[in-house]
């Protein structure tokens, strides 16, 4: 598919047109929120902040919301139960490559032999317009995780060339959309410029892994007993901030809530995470990860070993959100893996 | 990636079932017999579990205690301990619940066929194990020698007492039981933890598979006894407890290291468990 180059002005018109016509669904974009950034419904292209470093929450929230009703029921003598899952066409603009890689992991987890309609009914129709991250967050290490760029998982990918944007076309859906905008065909010099911009951005990452990412599973295999887990988790508040902001944290809890009428209610699922105290406890009172050291270690193994063994994707994309959110400053997987390597 | 799905395929949607019988087993445990409203069988393997829904309260993972050789209905034996199970204990015949499943791998019937079997049940570990014991008793000629050991804390906590008496009388198995302690003098049986029964039985470790289900603390000691008797690691089979919320390998709650108790388990061999640091 032919890549394009689009001017800032024409990109703004393209986005405003998407908002006005809703031709690709409701338009979500990356916007400023105080002095930070977050994804939200876009009222106009002027709100877009494609120069952002990181969003507070990853875009997974549009496919896997913080809370989501999955069943509605009436508690008559014979209960009437109905599954709740609906399509919602969305166009998300400004997704960074590492967050796209997070979504690819989600696709693997929520697919498989028992695919989840609540996820895929929203995900299947979504248009993803990515943007290369040129000003990485100080805690990010996506370059070490190989997720600072992606060749898959987007319909269109924007790269800020200074004046114009390079538009990498990923799918025919993306091709048909960008065809409606005023663009130029991208030539070899444009492609060269795109790659140069990406290379320069790669150098801006301040945190890096002191090993190849492929070495993480073997490193963890050799360090289960390491003191690093205990030392590093000592100041953990078990607040769960790290897992709540993570683009690859897929876990959920399921709860029931009765309506005030007591004639019916709904079952909903909501984000849950293995760093929270009760995550691995059972009704008898046994908690299989009672100590914060165990929970801390589990998260590191989950990210660096278990998920990659199961789904081929590492469970960390190096976005830096957990490290930014953690009050105790212990959440960064890169820092822990580096400490494990040093202590070995 | 595109998967054509509808809400009806929801991983959360249960089938409704009617409670057709309730029987008290002890102060804290009851057995509930259910029949699906659509008339279909549960179709479980011994050792599998279901998610029981009480609408307005929630869902809980419960092992199936009846054998698949028993048709037309299925039984769940439940200790009242959490929100759902306490509510379940208040229900009478005719009440409706939701059921999802069966989930999990169940006991390896193909491996066990033709082999000698040592059942070791501790407390309510008897509930999941009973499905396999009854299965073996119903297909008795498919299996070799059967030894069954049952232990619980006190005579008051014995479960399925009628069935224990049947097994005790049966010529098809050697049955021994013990209680940890005796608050009164009426108990004439064995006293001591379940491992004290091991010296009283003999079996050929090459032909025997031990199936062990009990509280987490029991596994350590029983596995040691099994190994002492010469059982190989992959001849020791156990069923582990975790909080399976979704049953389909998504919610993350039942992970044991990299495995999901609801997918690769709840039945594991000791050979597997040995490499899983979080298992027991």
XYZ file of C-alpha atoms in Angstrom:
624
model
C 0.000 0.000 0.000
C 1.262 3.420 -0.945
C 2.441 5.522 1.986
C 1.524 9.205 2.028
C 2.744 12.567 3.263
C 0.229 14.997 4.713
C 0.621 18.619 5.810
C -0.346 19.657 9.342
C -3.247 21.671 7.969
C -4.558 18.821 5.847
C -4.180 16.374 8.735
C -6.316 18.711 10.844
C -8.972 18.824 8.107
C -8.836 15.028 7.813
C -9.394 14.637 11.565
C -12.147 17.276 11.667
C -13.833 15.453 8.816
C -13.645 12.137 10.720
C -15.207 13.867 13.739
C -17.974 15.492 11.673
C -18.924 12.516 9.491
C -18.254 9.778 12.098
C -17.376 7.694 9.028
C -14.942 5.646 11.105
C -17.019 5.749 14.299
C -16.675 7.983 17.329
C -13.332 9.772 17.220
C -11.092 9.398 20.250
C -7.830 11.260 20.430
C -4.900 12.054 22.656
C -5.539 15.325 24.512
C -3.982 17.356 27.292
C -5.359 16.693 30.773
C -3.905 19.238 33.154
C -0.173 19.026 32.540
C -0.499 15.382 31.478
C -2.174 13.604 28.583
C -5.049 11.203 28.178
C -7.279 9.684 25.523
C -10.785 11.107 25.257
C -13.527 11.982 22.783
C -12.233 14.548 20.349
C -14.295 17.687 19.690
C -11.896 19.105 17.120
C -8.487 18.414 15.620
C -7.145 21.395 17.548
C -7.373 19.334 20.744
C -5.031 16.651 19.430
C -1.611 16.548 21.108
C 0.361 14.199 18.889
C 3.587 15.430 20.506
C 2.715 13.767 23.832
C 5.030 11.473 25.807
C 2.572 9.115 27.464
C -1.153 8.962 28.242
C -2.264 8.480 31.848
C -4.241 5.373 30.881
C -3.486 3.206 27.876
C -6.059 2.990 25.061
C -6.996 -0.547 26.187
C -9.755 1.153 28.208
C -11.841 1.447 25.031
C -11.894 -2.319 24.487
C -11.557 -3.418 28.096
C -13.211 -0.658 30.142
C -12.419 -0.067 33.823
C -15.860 -1.472 34.603
C -18.114 -3.177 32.132
C -21.517 -4.803 32.538
C -21.408 -8.341 31.170
C -24.788 -9.710 32.328
C -28.169 -8.297 33.209
C -30.684 -10.385 35.080
C -34.045 -10.435 36.772
C -34.206 -12.566 39.884
C -37.667 -13.986 39.403
C -38.480 -17.566 40.375
C -36.864 -18.445 37.080
C -34.136 -15.860 36.593
C -33.996 -14.145 33.215
C -30.374 -13.697 32.251
C -29.050 -11.753 29.313
C -25.475 -11.280 28.188
C -24.490 -7.676 27.524
C -21.909 -6.975 24.822
C -22.299 -4.486 22.015
C -20.426 -3.172 19.017
C -19.077 0.337 19.226
C -17.239 1.684 16.186
C -14.297 3.795 17.323
C -11.461 5.619 15.653
C -8.551 6.187 18.039
C -5.994 8.764 16.984
C -2.532 9.099 18.441
C -1.725 5.604 19.714
C 1.977 5.036 20.308
C 3.639 1.934 18.868
C 4.225 0.404 22.326
C 0.530 0.776 23.144
C -0.341 -0.881 19.842
C 1.910 -3.772 20.889
C -0.035 -3.864 24.152
C -3.255 -4.257 22.188
C -1.756 -7.127 20.189
C -1.121 -8.956 23.471
C -4.712 -8.251 24.494
C -5.920 -9.745 21.195
C -4.022 -12.937 22.006
C -5.302 -13.166 25.595
C -8.929 -12.303 24.835
C -8.935 -14.529 21.747
C -7.886 -18.154 21.885
C -10.290 -21.020 22.342
C -12.808 -19.004 24.368
C -12.850 -15.623 22.622
C -14.459 -12.797 24.543
C -17.279 -10.957 22.717
C -17.145 -8.001 25.120
C -13.636 -7.288 23.907
C -13.840 -8.217 20.235
C -17.164 -6.540 19.469
C -15.435 -3.254 20.239
C -11.965 -4.128 19.029
C -12.851 -5.612 15.617
C -14.315 -2.458 14.160
C -11.873 -0.022 15.683
C -9.660 2.127 13.489
C -6.233 2.667 14.994
C -4.312 5.732 13.840
C -0.932 5.554 15.506
C 1.749 8.151 15.985
C 5.451 7.553 16.523
C 6.616 8.674 19.946
C 9.288 11.321 19.384
C 9.527 12.675 22.935
C 9.618 9.618 25.198
C 8.706 9.792 28.852
C 11.792 9.888 31.126
C 10.798 6.502 32.608
C 10.121 4.802 29.281
C 12.367 2.095 27.829
C 10.401 1.049 24.752
C 13.553 1.142 22.626
C 15.003 -1.680 24.772
C 11.799 -3.677 24.405
C 11.735 -3.251 20.619
C 8.325 -1.596 20.884
C 9.263 1.991 20.027
C 8.220 1.172 16.465
C 5.707 -1.327 15.162
C 5.055 -2.766 11.739
C 1.650 -4.165 12.654
C -1.478 -3.356 14.592
C -2.402 -0.012 13.019
C -4.470 1.199 10.098
C -2.419 4.371 9.725
C 0.781 5.434 11.487
C 1.807 9.073 11.625
C 5.385 10.271 11.974
C 6.066 13.955 12.570
C 8.694 14.991 10.032
C 8.875 18.543 11.409
C 6.731 20.236 8.797
C 4.590 17.441 7.412
C 3.527 14.073 8.738
C 4.591 10.840 7.111
C 1.616 8.443 6.903
C 2.483 4.762 6.922
C -0.523 2.863 5.607
C -1.026 -0.424 7.452
C -4.337 -1.772 6.163
C -6.775 -1.326 3.317
C -9.155 0.258 5.830
C -6.448 2.847 6.536
C -5.810 3.249 2.829
C -9.484 3.995 2.134
C -9.630 6.517 4.950
C -6.513 8.481 4.052
C -7.563 8.447 0.402
C -10.251 10.959 1.347
C -7.651 13.417 2.632
C -5.422 15.769 0.666
C -2.048 14.023 0.645
C 1.023 13.466 -1.503
C 2.517 10.135 -2.400
C 5.495 9.426 -0.147
C 8.746 9.107 -2.038
C 12.063 7.523 -1.096
C 13.410 10.755 0.517
C 10.286 10.977 2.715
C 10.736 7.385 3.844
C 14.373 8.113 4.592
C 13.316 11.126 6.649
C 10.779 9.019 8.574
C 13.385 6.423 9.431
C 15.855 9.129 10.473
C 13.271 10.727 12.773
C 12.568 7.325 14.318
C 16.268 6.651 14.838
C 16.730 9.981 16.562
C 13.756 9.350 18.824
C 15.215 5.989 19.791
C 18.258 7.762 21.216
C 16.088 9.870 23.542
C 15.094 6.978 25.821
C 16.701 7.604 29.212
C 16.103 4.152 30.699
C 17.479 1.069 29.048
C 17.680 -2.609 29.664
C 21.212 -3.846 30.300
C 20.540 -7.009 28.308
C 18.664 -8.093 25.213
C 14.937 -8.414 25.880
C 15.127 -12.034 24.688
C 17.345 -12.797 27.690
C 14.723 -11.818 30.282
C 12.978 -15.237 30.582
C 16.292 -17.053 31.159
C 17.405 -14.369 33.619
C 14.198 -14.913 35.610
C 14.606 -18.694 35.462
C 17.911 -18.247 37.259
C 16.844 -15.681 39.868
C 13.659 -16.942 41.616
C 15.438 -16.910 44.975
C 17.093 -13.524 44.409
C 17.136 -11.053 47.275
C 16.281 -8.320 44.789
C 12.576 -9.175 45.000
C 12.470 -8.799 48.756
C 14.660 -5.698 48.877
C 12.832 -3.924 46.125
C 9.313 -4.775 47.316
C 9.929 -3.657 50.894
C 8.515 -0.175 50.245
C 5.588 -1.398 48.100
C 2.222 0.022 49.214
C 0.301 -2.752 47.424
C -1.753 0.070 45.925
C -1.975 -1.505 42.485
C -1.187 1.727 40.614
C 1.396 -0.068 38.473
C -1.101 -2.658 37.228
C -3.940 -0.174 36.774
C -2.006 1.982 34.301
C -0.393 -0.918 32.442
C -1.199 -1.455 28.743
C -0.614 -5.207 29.071
C -2.399 -5.919 32.352
C -5.365 -8.027 31.276
C -6.753 -9.293 34.594
C -10.229 -8.602 35.914
C -12.537 -9.208 38.834
C -16.241 -10.088 38.491
C -18.912 -8.686 40.831
C -22.688 -8.617 41.109
C -24.754 -5.581 41.937
C -28.448 -5.640 42.678
C -30.706 -2.789 41.598
C -32.445 -0.865 44.404
C -35.737 -2.548 43.400
C -34.096 -5.888 44.320
C -35.876 -7.355 41.305
C -32.780 -7.610 39.232
C -29.257 -6.498 38.806
C -26.147 -6.842 36.787
C -22.832 -8.603 36.786
C -19.869 -6.490 35.863
C -16.175 -6.992 35.496
C -13.567 -4.465 36.440
C -9.822 -4.127 36.286
C -7.972 -6.146 38.865
C -4.303 -6.793 39.362
C -1.861 -9.228 40.906
C -0.180 -6.525 43.026
C -3.346 -6.068 45.080
C -3.360 -7.931 48.389
C -6.383 -10.174 47.850
C -5.790 -11.101 44.230
C -4.730 -14.705 44.870
C -6.827 -15.415 47.949
C -9.552 -18.064 48.138
C -12.707 -18.323 50.251
C -11.101 -20.562 52.879
C -8.818 -17.661 53.816
C -5.705 -19.015 52.139
C -3.844 -16.333 50.170
C -1.477 -17.921 47.682
C 0.538 -14.700 47.349
C 0.210 -13.342 50.846
C 3.465 -11.369 50.996
C 4.278 -8.341 48.874
C 7.554 -9.934 47.873
C 5.596 -12.798 46.274
C 3.272 -10.409 44.471
C 6.145 -8.240 43.299
C 8.010 -11.256 41.964
C 4.894 -12.602 40.297
C 4.418 -9.364 38.381
C 8.022 -9.425 37.169
C 7.696 -13.064 36.065
C 4.342 -12.458 34.482
C 5.727 -9.592 32.404
C 9.073 -11.128 31.569
C 8.392 -14.850 31.299
C 4.893 -16.258 31.722
C 3.169 -14.152 29.055
C 5.882 -14.588 26.464
C 5.823 -18.353 26.989
C 2.071 -18.428 26.568
C 1.385 -15.817 23.911
C 4.792 -15.047 22.314
C 4.525 -11.408 23.435
C 6.525 -10.033 26.336
C 4.187 -8.651 28.972
C 6.042 -5.345 29.167
C 6.219 -2.830 26.334
C 8.434 -0.345 28.172
C 5.940 2.532 28.186
C 7.057 3.770 31.633
C 3.532 4.290 33.009
C 4.023 2.007 36.019
C 7.283 3.706 36.915
C 5.595 7.119 36.593
C 2.638 6.066 38.756
C 4.557 4.266 41.512
C 4.949 6.339 44.677
C 7.620 4.005 46.021
C 9.539 4.208 42.730
C 9.973 0.445 42.481
C 7.636 -0.501 39.642
C 9.837 -0.266 36.561
C 10.427 -3.768 35.182
C 13.589 -2.572 33.420
C 15.128 -1.453 36.710
C 14.305 -4.764 38.401
C 15.622 -6.848 35.505
C 18.808 -4.766 35.521
C 19.209 -5.285 39.277
C 18.665 -9.030 38.862
C 21.310 -9.113 36.179
C 23.781 -7.152 38.316
C 23.168 -9.295 41.400
C 23.528 -12.557 39.482
C -7.894 -10.989 14.092
C -11.515 -10.369 13.137
C -13.736 -12.766 15.022
C -17.443 -12.750 14.382
C -18.930 -12.946 17.840
C -22.244 -12.074 19.431
C -23.259 -11.355 23.016
C -24.807 -14.830 23.201
C -21.297 -16.284 23.085
C -20.363 -14.334 26.219
C -17.806 -16.111 28.374
C -19.855 -14.923 31.364
C -23.263 -16.316 30.343
C -24.413 -19.244 32.504
C -27.116 -21.838 31.846
C -29.867 -21.999 34.442
C -30.269 -25.117 36.552
C -32.790 -26.174 39.174
C -31.884 -27.372 42.632
C -33.642 -30.738 42.947
C -32.214 -32.022 46.241
C -30.347 -30.657 49.265
C -28.745 -32.843 51.904
C -26.872 -31.757 54.991
C -23.469 -33.395 55.341
C -22.215 -31.629 58.468
C -22.613 -28.300 60.214
C -20.841 -26.444 57.433
C -21.328 -28.664 54.380
C -24.266 -29.614 52.213
C -24.621 -31.487 48.943
C -26.778 -29.933 46.241
C -28.180 -31.833 43.279
C -28.961 -29.830 40.130
C -30.666 -30.419 36.830
C -30.262 -28.106 33.829
C -33.433 -26.351 32.679
C -32.594 -27.261 29.082
C -32.496 -30.956 30.058
C -28.899 -31.380 28.890
C -26.169 -33.229 30.745
C -23.294 -31.364 32.382
C -20.922 -33.747 30.604
C -18.100 -33.361 33.104
C -15.002 -35.460 33.611
C -14.236 -36.401 37.231
C -12.126 -33.600 38.718
C -13.608 -30.765 36.681
C -15.367 -27.788 38.241
C -18.223 -25.431 37.431
C -18.881 -21.772 38.165
C -22.069 -21.480 40.236
C -24.004 -18.224 39.937
C -26.424 -16.888 42.430
C -27.759 -13.838 40.688
C -27.318 -10.759 42.823
C -24.581 -12.379 44.902
C -21.945 -13.618 42.495
C -20.164 -16.629 41.144
C -17.931 -19.232 42.788
C -15.882 -22.143 41.433
C -17.085 -25.475 42.827
C -15.814 -28.945 41.960
C -18.368 -31.481 40.779
C -18.711 -34.279 43.327
C -20.901 -36.644 41.321
C -19.516 -39.067 38.771
C -20.368 -38.640 35.086
C -21.657 -42.227 35.256
C -24.571 -40.695 37.152
C -26.877 -39.308 34.445
C -29.650 -36.735 34.401
C -28.313 -34.493 37.164
C -25.108 -33.553 38.940
C -24.071 -32.861 42.516
C -21.995 -30.128 44.110
C -20.857 -30.528 47.697
C -20.217 -27.138 49.235
C -18.820 -25.711 52.456
C -20.490 -22.442 53.485
C -17.527 -20.129 53.595
C -17.925 -17.153 51.229
C -20.710 -14.964 49.856
C -21.994 -17.333 47.195
C -21.600 -20.530 49.203
C -23.353 -19.095 52.264
C -26.244 -17.972 50.093
C -26.334 -21.383 48.406
C -26.764 -22.969 51.830
C -30.011 -21.010 52.318
C -31.574 -22.337 49.114
C -34.256 -25.004 49.031
C -35.391 -27.488 46.433
C -36.828 -25.685 43.411
C -34.411 -22.743 43.548
C -32.638 -21.725 40.354
C -28.972 -20.994 39.921
C -26.668 -20.336 36.988
C -23.981 -22.806 35.957
C -21.014 -22.314 33.625
C -18.661 -25.098 32.692
C -17.465 -27.753 33.205
C -13.966 -26.255 33.280
C -10.466 -27.560 33.849
C -8.682 -30.702 32.792
C -10.105 -33.254 35.267
C -8.347 -36.443 36.332
C -6.424 -38.291 33.586
C -8.827 -41.203 33.012
C -6.830 -42.642 30.104
C -3.685 -42.831 32.238
C -5.544 -44.413 35.155
C -7.330 -47.105 33.149
C -6.118 -50.570 34.099
C -3.970 -49.238 36.946
C -4.077 -49.696 40.721
C -5.267 -46.601 42.506
C -4.581 -45.044 45.890
C -7.084 -42.332 46.774
C -6.028 -39.912 49.516
C -8.662 -37.411 50.616
C -8.278 -34.842 53.365
C -11.405 -33.084 54.667
C -13.472 -31.565 51.887
C -10.830 -32.746 49.426
C -13.214 -35.699 49.399
C -15.668 -33.603 47.361
C -13.731 -33.499 44.073
C -12.226 -36.933 44.700
C -15.638 -38.541 45.227
C -16.475 -37.985 41.548
C -13.516 -40.147 40.588
C -13.981 -42.733 43.355
C -17.594 -43.281 42.268
C -16.536 -43.361 38.631
C -13.974 -46.070 39.410
C -16.503 -48.029 41.483
C -19.029 -47.848 38.624
C -16.444 -49.048 36.108
C -14.693 -51.316 38.572
C -13.450 -53.884 36.013
C -11.508 -51.126 34.207
C -9.211 -50.654 37.203
C -6.890 -52.772 39.376
C -6.551 -52.676 43.149
C -8.125 -49.685 44.892
C -7.038 -48.265 48.268
C -8.827 -45.273 49.738
C -7.565 -43.205 52.662
C -9.741 -40.506 54.193
C -8.813 -38.166 57.008
C -10.578 -35.269 58.646
C -10.145 -33.244 61.784
C -12.765 -34.805 64.033
C -15.568 -37.413 63.853
C -18.068 -34.535 63.563
C -16.426 -33.411 60.333
C -16.795 -36.741 58.516
C -18.604 -36.299 55.207
C -20.842 -38.557 53.103
C -21.013 -40.896 56.093
C -23.338 -43.351 54.333
C -20.951 -43.631 51.446
C -17.916 -44.040 53.740
C -19.703 -46.986 55.372
C -20.399 -48.519 51.955
C -16.757 -48.192 50.936
C -15.715 -49.671 54.275
C -17.898 -52.731 53.626
C -17.104 -53.020 49.944
C -14.920 -55.868 48.715
C -13.996 -53.679 45.747
C -11.704 -51.415 47.714
C -9.642 -51.264 50.864
C -10.910 -48.278 52.832
C -9.219 -46.718 55.851
C -10.043 -43.536 57.648
C -8.710 -41.505 60.525
C -9.464 -38.334 62.460
C -6.861 -35.872 63.721
C -8.316 -35.675 67.222
C -11.207 -37.023 69.259
C -13.208 -34.707 71.503
C -15.322 -37.612 72.839
C -14.920 -41.333 73.517
C -17.504 -42.551 71.021
C -15.039 -42.737 68.153
C -13.537 -46.217 67.960
C -11.582 -45.698 64.732
C -8.087 -44.504 63.901
C -6.780 -41.304 65.436
C -3.923 -39.340 63.913
C -3.142 -37.362 60.783
C -3.724 -39.019 57.438
C -0.090 -40.000 56.964
C -0.446 -42.437 59.896
C -2.577 -44.626 57.608
C 0.213 -45.190 55.099
C 2.024 -47.922 57.061
C -1.261 -49.871 57.198
C -1.580 -50.347 53.438
C 0.524 -51.957 50.767
C 0.514 -51.465 47.035
C 2.741 -52.009 44.039
C 4.248 -48.560 43.330
C 4.913 -49.453 39.692
C 1.258 -50.167 38.956
C -0.248 -47.588 41.302
C -1.288 -43.977 40.848
C -1.976 -41.919 43.975
C -4.728 -39.320 43.632
C -4.396 -36.790 46.427
C -6.850 -34.006 47.254
C -6.883 -32.026 50.473
C -5.991 -28.751 52.123
C -2.698 -27.118 50.998
C -0.868 -28.178 54.187
C -1.681 -31.867 53.592
C 0.130 -32.160 50.248
C 3.649 -31.743 51.610
C 3.274 -34.608 54.062
C 1.288 -36.957 51.848
C 3.647 -36.492 48.898
C 6.576 -37.401 51.154
C 4.762 -40.625 52.188
C 3.969 -41.464 48.563
C 7.600 -41.007 47.570
C 8.700 -43.143 50.543
C 6.435 -45.896 49.261
C 8.261 -45.762 45.948
C 5.747 -43.899 43.784
C 7.293 -42.029 40.870
C 6.679 -38.268 40.582
C 4.291 -38.669 37.681
C 2.334 -41.340 39.575
C 1.290 -38.789 42.191
C -1.674 -36.753 41.010
C -3.265 -33.888 42.878
C -5.971 -31.302 42.459
C -5.102 -27.763 43.502
C -7.309 -24.990 44.773
C -7.233 -21.458 43.406
C -9.785 -18.689 42.879
C -10.970 -19.454 39.365
C -13.148 -16.495 38.475
C -13.646 -16.706 34.730
C -12.825 -20.369 34.092
C -11.514 -19.594 30.605
C -7.939 -18.445 31.204
C -8.485 -14.691 31.064
C -9.084 -13.103 34.491
C -5.687 -14.115 35.892
C -6.773 -15.056 39.408
C -5.946 -18.765 39.320
C -2.383 -18.544 38.039
C 0.177 -20.876 39.534
C 3.397 -19.431 38.174
C 2.806 -19.399 34.420
C -0.029 -21.940 34.434
C -3.723 -21.343 34.833
C -5.432 -23.631 37.315
C -8.622 -23.377 35.222
C -6.864 -24.403 31.996
C -3.864 -26.667 32.649
C -5.326 -27.681 36.048
C -6.789 -28.058 38.558
C -5.303 -31.566 38.269
C -1.508 -31.705 38.176
C 1.055 -34.451 38.627
C 3.725 -34.045 41.264
C 6.245 -34.076 38.403
C 4.607 -30.864 37.135
C 4.104 -29.339 40.551
C 7.754 -29.840 41.482
C 8.800 -27.252 38.924
C 6.047 -24.833 39.979
C 7.375 -22.876 42.928
C 3.975 -21.485 43.865
C 2.024 -24.747 43.683
C 2.135 -26.150 47.235
